[in-house]
mmCIF file of C-alpha atoms and ligand atoms in Angstrom:
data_model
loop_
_atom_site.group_PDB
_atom_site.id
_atom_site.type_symbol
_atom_site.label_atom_id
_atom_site.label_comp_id
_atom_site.label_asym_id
_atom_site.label_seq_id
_atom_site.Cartn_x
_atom_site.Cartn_y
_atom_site.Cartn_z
ATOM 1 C CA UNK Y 1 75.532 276.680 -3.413
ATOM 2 C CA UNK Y 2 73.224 275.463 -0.279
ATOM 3 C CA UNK Y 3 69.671 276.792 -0.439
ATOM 4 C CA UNK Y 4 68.288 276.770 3.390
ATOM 5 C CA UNK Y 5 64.914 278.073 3.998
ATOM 6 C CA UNK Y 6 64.697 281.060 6.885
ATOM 7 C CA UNK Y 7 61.606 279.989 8.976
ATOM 8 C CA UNK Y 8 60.130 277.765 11.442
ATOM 9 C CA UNK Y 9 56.432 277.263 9.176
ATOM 10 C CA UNK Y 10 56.246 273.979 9.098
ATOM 11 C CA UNK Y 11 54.122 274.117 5.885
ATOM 12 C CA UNK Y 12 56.447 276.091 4.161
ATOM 13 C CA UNK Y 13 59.317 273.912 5.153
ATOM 14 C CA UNK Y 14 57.537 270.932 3.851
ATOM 15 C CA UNK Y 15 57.061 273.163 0.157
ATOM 16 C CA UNK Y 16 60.415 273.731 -0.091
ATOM 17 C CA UNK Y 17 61.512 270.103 0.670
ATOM 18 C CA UNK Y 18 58.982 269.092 -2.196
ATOM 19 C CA UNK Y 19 60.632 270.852 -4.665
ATOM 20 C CA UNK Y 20 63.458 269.189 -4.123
ATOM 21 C CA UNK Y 21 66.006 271.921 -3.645
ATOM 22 C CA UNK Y 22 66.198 272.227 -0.370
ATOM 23 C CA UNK Y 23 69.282 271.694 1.650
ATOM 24 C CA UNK Y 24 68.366 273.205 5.319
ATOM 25 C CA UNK Y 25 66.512 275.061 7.659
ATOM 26 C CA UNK Y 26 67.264 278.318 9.904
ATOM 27 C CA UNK Y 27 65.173 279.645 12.763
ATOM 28 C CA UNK Y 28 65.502 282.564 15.029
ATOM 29 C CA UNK Y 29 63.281 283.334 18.118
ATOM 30 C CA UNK Y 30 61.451 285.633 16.319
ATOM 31 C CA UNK Y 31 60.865 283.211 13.467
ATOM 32 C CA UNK Y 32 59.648 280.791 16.197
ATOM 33 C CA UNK Y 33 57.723 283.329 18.261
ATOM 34 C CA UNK Y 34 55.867 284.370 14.667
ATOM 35 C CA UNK Y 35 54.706 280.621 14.164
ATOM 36 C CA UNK Y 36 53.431 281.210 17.747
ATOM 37 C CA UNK Y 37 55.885 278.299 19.313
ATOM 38 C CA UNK Y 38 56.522 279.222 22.941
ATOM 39 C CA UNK Y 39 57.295 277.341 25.960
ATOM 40 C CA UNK Y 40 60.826 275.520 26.260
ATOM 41 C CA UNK Y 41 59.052 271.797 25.790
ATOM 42 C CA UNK Y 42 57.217 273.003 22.373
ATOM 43 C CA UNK Y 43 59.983 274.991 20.898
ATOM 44 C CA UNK Y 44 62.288 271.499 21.190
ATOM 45 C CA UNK Y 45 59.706 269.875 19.795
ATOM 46 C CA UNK Y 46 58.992 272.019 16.938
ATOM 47 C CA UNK Y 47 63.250 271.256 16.038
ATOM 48 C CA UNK Y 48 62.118 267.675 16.535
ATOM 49 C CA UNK Y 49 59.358 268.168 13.571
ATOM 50 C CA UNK Y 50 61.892 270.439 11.307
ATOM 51 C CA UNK Y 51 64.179 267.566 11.224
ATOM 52 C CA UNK Y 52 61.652 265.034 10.455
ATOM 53 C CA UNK Y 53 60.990 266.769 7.513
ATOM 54 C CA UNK Y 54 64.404 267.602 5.716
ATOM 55 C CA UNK Y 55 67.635 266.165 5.655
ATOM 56 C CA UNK Y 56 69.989 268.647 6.258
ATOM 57 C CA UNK Y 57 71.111 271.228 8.881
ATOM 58 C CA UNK Y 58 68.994 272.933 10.912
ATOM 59 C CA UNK Y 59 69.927 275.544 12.853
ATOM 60 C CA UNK Y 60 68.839 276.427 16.258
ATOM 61 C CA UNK Y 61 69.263 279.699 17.777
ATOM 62 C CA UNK Y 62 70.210 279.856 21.794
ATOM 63 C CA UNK Y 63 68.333 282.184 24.094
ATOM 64 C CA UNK Y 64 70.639 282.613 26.968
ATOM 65 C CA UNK Y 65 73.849 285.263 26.230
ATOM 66 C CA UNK Y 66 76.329 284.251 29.036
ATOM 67 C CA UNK Y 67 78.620 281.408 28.016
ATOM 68 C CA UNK Y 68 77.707 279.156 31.071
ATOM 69 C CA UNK Y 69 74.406 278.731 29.601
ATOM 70 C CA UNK Y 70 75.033 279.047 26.171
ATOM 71 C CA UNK Y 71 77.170 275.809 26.215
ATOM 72 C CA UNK Y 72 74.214 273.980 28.722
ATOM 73 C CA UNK Y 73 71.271 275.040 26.317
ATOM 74 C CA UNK Y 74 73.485 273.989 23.087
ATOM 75 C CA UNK Y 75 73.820 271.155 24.249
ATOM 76 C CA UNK Y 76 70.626 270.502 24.876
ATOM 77 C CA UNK Y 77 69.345 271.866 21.374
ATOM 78 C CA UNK Y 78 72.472 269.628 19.898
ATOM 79 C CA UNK Y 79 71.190 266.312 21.586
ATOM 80 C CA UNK Y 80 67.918 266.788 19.937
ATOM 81 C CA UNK Y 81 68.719 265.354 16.682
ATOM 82 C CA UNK Y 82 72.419 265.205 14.530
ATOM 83 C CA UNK Y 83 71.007 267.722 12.295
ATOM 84 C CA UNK Y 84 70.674 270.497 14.605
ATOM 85 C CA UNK Y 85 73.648 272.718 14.294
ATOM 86 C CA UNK Y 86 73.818 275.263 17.182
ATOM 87 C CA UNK Y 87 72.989 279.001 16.353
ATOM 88 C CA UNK Y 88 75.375 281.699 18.290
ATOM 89 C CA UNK Y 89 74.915 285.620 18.261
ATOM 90 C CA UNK Y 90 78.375 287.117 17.282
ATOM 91 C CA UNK Y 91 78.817 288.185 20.703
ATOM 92 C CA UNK Y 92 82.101 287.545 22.942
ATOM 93 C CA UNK Y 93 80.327 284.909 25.008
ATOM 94 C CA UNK Y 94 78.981 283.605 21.456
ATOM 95 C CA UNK Y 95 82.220 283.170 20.021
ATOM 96 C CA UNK Y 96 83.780 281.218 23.452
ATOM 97 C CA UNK Y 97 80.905 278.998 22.889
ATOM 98 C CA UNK Y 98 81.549 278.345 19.519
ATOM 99 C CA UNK Y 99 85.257 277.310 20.410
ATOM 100 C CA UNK Y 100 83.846 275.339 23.052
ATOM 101 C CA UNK Y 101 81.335 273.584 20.486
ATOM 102 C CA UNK Y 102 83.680 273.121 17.300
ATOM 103 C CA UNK Y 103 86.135 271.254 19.692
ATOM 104 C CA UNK Y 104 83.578 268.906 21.191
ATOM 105 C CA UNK Y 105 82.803 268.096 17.242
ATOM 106 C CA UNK Y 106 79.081 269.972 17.496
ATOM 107 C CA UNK Y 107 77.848 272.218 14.241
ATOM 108 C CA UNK Y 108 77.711 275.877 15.080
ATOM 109 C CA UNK Y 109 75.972 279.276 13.578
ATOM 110 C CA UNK Y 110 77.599 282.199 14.404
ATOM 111 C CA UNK Y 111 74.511 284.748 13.894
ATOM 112 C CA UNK Y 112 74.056 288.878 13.527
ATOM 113 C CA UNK Y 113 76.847 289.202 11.980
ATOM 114 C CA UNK Y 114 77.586 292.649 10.517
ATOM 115 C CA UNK Y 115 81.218 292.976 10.191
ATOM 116 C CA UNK Y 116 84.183 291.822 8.300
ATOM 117 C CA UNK Y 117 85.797 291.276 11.513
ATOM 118 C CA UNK Y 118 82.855 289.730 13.602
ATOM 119 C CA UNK Y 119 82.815 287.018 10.317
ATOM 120 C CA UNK Y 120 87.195 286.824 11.049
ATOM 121 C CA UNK Y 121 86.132 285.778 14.710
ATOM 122 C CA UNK Y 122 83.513 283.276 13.793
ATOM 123 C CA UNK Y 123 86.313 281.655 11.412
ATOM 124 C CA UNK Y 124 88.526 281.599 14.086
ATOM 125 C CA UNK Y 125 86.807 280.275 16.892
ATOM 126 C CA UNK Y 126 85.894 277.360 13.929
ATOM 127 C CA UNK Y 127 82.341 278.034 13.625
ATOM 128 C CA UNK Y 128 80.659 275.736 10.692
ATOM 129 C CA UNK Y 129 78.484 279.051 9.304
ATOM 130 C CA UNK Y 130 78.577 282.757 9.682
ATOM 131 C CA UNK Y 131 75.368 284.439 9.031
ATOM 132 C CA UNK Y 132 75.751 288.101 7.639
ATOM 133 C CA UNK Y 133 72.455 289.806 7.657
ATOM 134 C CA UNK Y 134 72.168 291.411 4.481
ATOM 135 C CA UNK Y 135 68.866 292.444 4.239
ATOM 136 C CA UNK Y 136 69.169 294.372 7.201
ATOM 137 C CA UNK Y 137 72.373 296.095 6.201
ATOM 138 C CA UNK Y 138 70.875 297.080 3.092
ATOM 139 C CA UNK Y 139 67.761 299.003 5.450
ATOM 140 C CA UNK Y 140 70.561 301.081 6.703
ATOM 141 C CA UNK Y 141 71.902 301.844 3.328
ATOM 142 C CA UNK Y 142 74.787 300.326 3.891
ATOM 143 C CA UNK Y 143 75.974 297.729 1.263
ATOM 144 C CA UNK Y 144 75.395 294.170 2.584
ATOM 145 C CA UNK Y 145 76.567 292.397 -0.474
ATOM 146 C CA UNK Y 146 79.719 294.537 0.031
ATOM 147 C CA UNK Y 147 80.033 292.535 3.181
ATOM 148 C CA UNK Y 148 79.492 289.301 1.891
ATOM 149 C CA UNK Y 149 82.550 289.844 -0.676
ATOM 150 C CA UNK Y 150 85.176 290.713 1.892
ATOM 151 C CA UNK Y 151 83.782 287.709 4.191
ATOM 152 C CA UNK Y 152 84.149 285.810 1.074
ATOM 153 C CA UNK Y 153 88.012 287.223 0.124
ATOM 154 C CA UNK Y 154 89.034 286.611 3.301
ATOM 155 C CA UNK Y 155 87.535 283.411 4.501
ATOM 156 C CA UNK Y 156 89.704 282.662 0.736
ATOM 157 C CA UNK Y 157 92.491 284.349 1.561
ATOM 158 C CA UNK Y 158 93.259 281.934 4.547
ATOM 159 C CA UNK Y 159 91.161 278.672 3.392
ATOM 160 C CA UNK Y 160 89.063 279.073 6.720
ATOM 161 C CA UNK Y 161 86.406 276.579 5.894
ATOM 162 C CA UNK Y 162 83.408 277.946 7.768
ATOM 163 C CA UNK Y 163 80.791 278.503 5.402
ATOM 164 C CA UNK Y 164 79.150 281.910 4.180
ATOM 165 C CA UNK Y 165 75.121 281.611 5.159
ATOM 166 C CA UNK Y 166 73.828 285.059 3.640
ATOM 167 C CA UNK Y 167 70.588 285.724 5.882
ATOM 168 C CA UNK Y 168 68.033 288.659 6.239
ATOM 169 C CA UNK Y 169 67.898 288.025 2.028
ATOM 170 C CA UNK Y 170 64.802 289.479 1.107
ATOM 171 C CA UNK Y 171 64.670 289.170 -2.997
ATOM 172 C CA UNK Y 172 65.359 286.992 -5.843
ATOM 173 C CA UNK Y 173 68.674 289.395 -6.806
ATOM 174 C CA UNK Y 174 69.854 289.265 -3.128
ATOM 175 C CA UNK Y 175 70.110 285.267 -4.191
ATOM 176 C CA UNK Y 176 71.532 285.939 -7.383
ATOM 177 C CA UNK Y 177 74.143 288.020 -5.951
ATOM 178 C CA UNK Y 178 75.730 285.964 -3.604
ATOM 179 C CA UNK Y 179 75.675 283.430 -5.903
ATOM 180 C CA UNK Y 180 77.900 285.311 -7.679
ATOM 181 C CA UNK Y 181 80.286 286.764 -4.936
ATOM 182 C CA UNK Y 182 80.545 282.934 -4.181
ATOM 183 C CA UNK Y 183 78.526 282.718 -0.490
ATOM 184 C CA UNK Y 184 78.038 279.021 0.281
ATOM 185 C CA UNK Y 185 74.459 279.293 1.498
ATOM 186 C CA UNK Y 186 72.318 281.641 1.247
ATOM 187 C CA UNK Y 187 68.923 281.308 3.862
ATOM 188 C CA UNK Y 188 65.457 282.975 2.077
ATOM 189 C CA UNK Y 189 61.881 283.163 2.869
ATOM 190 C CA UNK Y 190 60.264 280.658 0.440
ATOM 191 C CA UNK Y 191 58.981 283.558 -1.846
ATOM 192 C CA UNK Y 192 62.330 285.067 -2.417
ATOM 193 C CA UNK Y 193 63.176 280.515 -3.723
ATOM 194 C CA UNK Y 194 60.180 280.279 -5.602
ATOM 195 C CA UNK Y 195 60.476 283.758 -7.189
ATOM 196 C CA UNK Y 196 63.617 282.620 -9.104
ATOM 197 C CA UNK Y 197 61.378 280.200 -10.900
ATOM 198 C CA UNK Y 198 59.449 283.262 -12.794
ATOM 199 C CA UNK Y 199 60.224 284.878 -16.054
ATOM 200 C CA UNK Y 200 57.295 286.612 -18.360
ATOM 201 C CA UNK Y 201 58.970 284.570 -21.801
ATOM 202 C CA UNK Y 202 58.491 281.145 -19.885
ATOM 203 C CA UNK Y 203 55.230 281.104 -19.668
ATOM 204 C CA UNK Y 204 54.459 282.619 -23.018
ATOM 205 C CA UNK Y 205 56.692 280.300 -23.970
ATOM 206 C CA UNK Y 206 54.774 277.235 -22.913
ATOM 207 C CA UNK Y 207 51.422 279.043 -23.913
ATOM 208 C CA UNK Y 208 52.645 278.934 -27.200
ATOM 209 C CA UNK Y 209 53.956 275.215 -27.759
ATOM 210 C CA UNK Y 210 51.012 273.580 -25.557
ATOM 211 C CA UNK Y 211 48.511 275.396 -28.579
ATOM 212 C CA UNK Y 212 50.626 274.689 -31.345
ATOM 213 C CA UNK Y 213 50.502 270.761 -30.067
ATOM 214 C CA UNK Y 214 47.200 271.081 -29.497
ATOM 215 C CA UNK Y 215 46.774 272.608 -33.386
ATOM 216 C CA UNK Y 216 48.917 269.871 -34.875
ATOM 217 C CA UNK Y 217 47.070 266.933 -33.515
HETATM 218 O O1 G3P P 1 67.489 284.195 10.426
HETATM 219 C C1 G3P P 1 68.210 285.384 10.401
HETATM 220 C C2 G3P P 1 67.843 286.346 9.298
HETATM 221 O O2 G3P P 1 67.713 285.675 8.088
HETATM 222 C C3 G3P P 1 66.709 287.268 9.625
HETATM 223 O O3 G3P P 1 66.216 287.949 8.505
HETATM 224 O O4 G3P P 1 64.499 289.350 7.419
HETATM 225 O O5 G3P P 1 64.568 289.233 9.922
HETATM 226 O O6 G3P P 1 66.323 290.455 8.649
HETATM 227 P P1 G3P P 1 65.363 289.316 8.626
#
């Protein structure tokens, strides 16, 4: 299972990296807008500076909606640097661009994905990732790990090899579920990563041996 962290904070990035468990990044605009990157010429450059600091995919999330454009400012995100894989919303432009992408050999995100059906389209049009948005399935009490399961049946059902990216994950459990429904990635805000590390009997755990060394010697 691929751990990608879900933001463009640079520190953050670099915290995950140092742990050592980090795989990739994924941004949004809103991600980007938050870190307060604007203007076509800094938002490249901030992808420039993601990729200098890990070593895996990194996605990067097109603006314009009309497949024209889509395909021009892909390309132009692609060129940036071999790690950039090109972030499409799961609309019917999206999904032409993604064809258009996966045969020219370029790394694709298919993104807002909701549906069963919008993740069969993705597959189809040979996207690299799908990203169901669990977290904000889950706000409309609906079940988004529900989703993730059928994606996961029936991406298995037909050995499409685009890869489940579970986004909008918002807790430790939403991690631990999808690693057991099987999603290949799953994309987190660093405390959702780091919360996995914490359990009450670990650290009275290590309380207790670091005294009883320190009584013994
Ligand atoms: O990057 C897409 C997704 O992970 C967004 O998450 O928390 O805004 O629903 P969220």
């Amino acid at each position: 299972m691929k751990f990608f962290i879900d933001t463009a904070n640079l520190d953050q990035i670099k915290e995950a990296q140092d742990l050592g468990i980090l795989d990739g990044v994924t941004t949004n605009p809103s991600l980007m807008a938050k870190e307060g990157i604007t203007g076509k010429n800094n938002i490249l450059q901030h992808y420039k500076d993601i990729c200098e600091i890990v070593d895996g995919d990194v996605s990067a999330e097109v603006i314009a909606t009309d497949y024209e454009n889509m395909v021009k400012e892909g390309g132009e995100l692609a060129s940036l640097n071999n790690q950039i894989v090109v972030k499409l919303p799961m609309i019917k432009d999206g999904v032409k661009a993604a064809k258009y992408f996966s045969n020219k050999g370029i790394k694709t995100n298919v993104t807002l994905v909701f549906s069963a059906g919008q993740a069969l389209l993705a597959a189809k049009a040979g996207a690299n990732y799908v990203s169901p948005f669990l977290g904000r399935l889950d706000d409309i009490s609906t079940d988004g790990l529900n989703l993730i399961s059928e994606i996961r049946d029936i991406y298995d059902n037909y050995d499409f090899k685009t890869e489940i990216l579970a986004a909008s994950i918002r807790h430790t459990m939403h991690i631990i579920d999808c690693a057991k429904i099987g999603a290949d990635v799953i994309t987190s805000p660093l405390s959702s990563i780091t919360g996995l590390l914490k359990h009450p009997l670990t650290d009275i755990g290590l309380d207790k041996f670091l005294k009883d060394h320190k009584k013994g010697n």
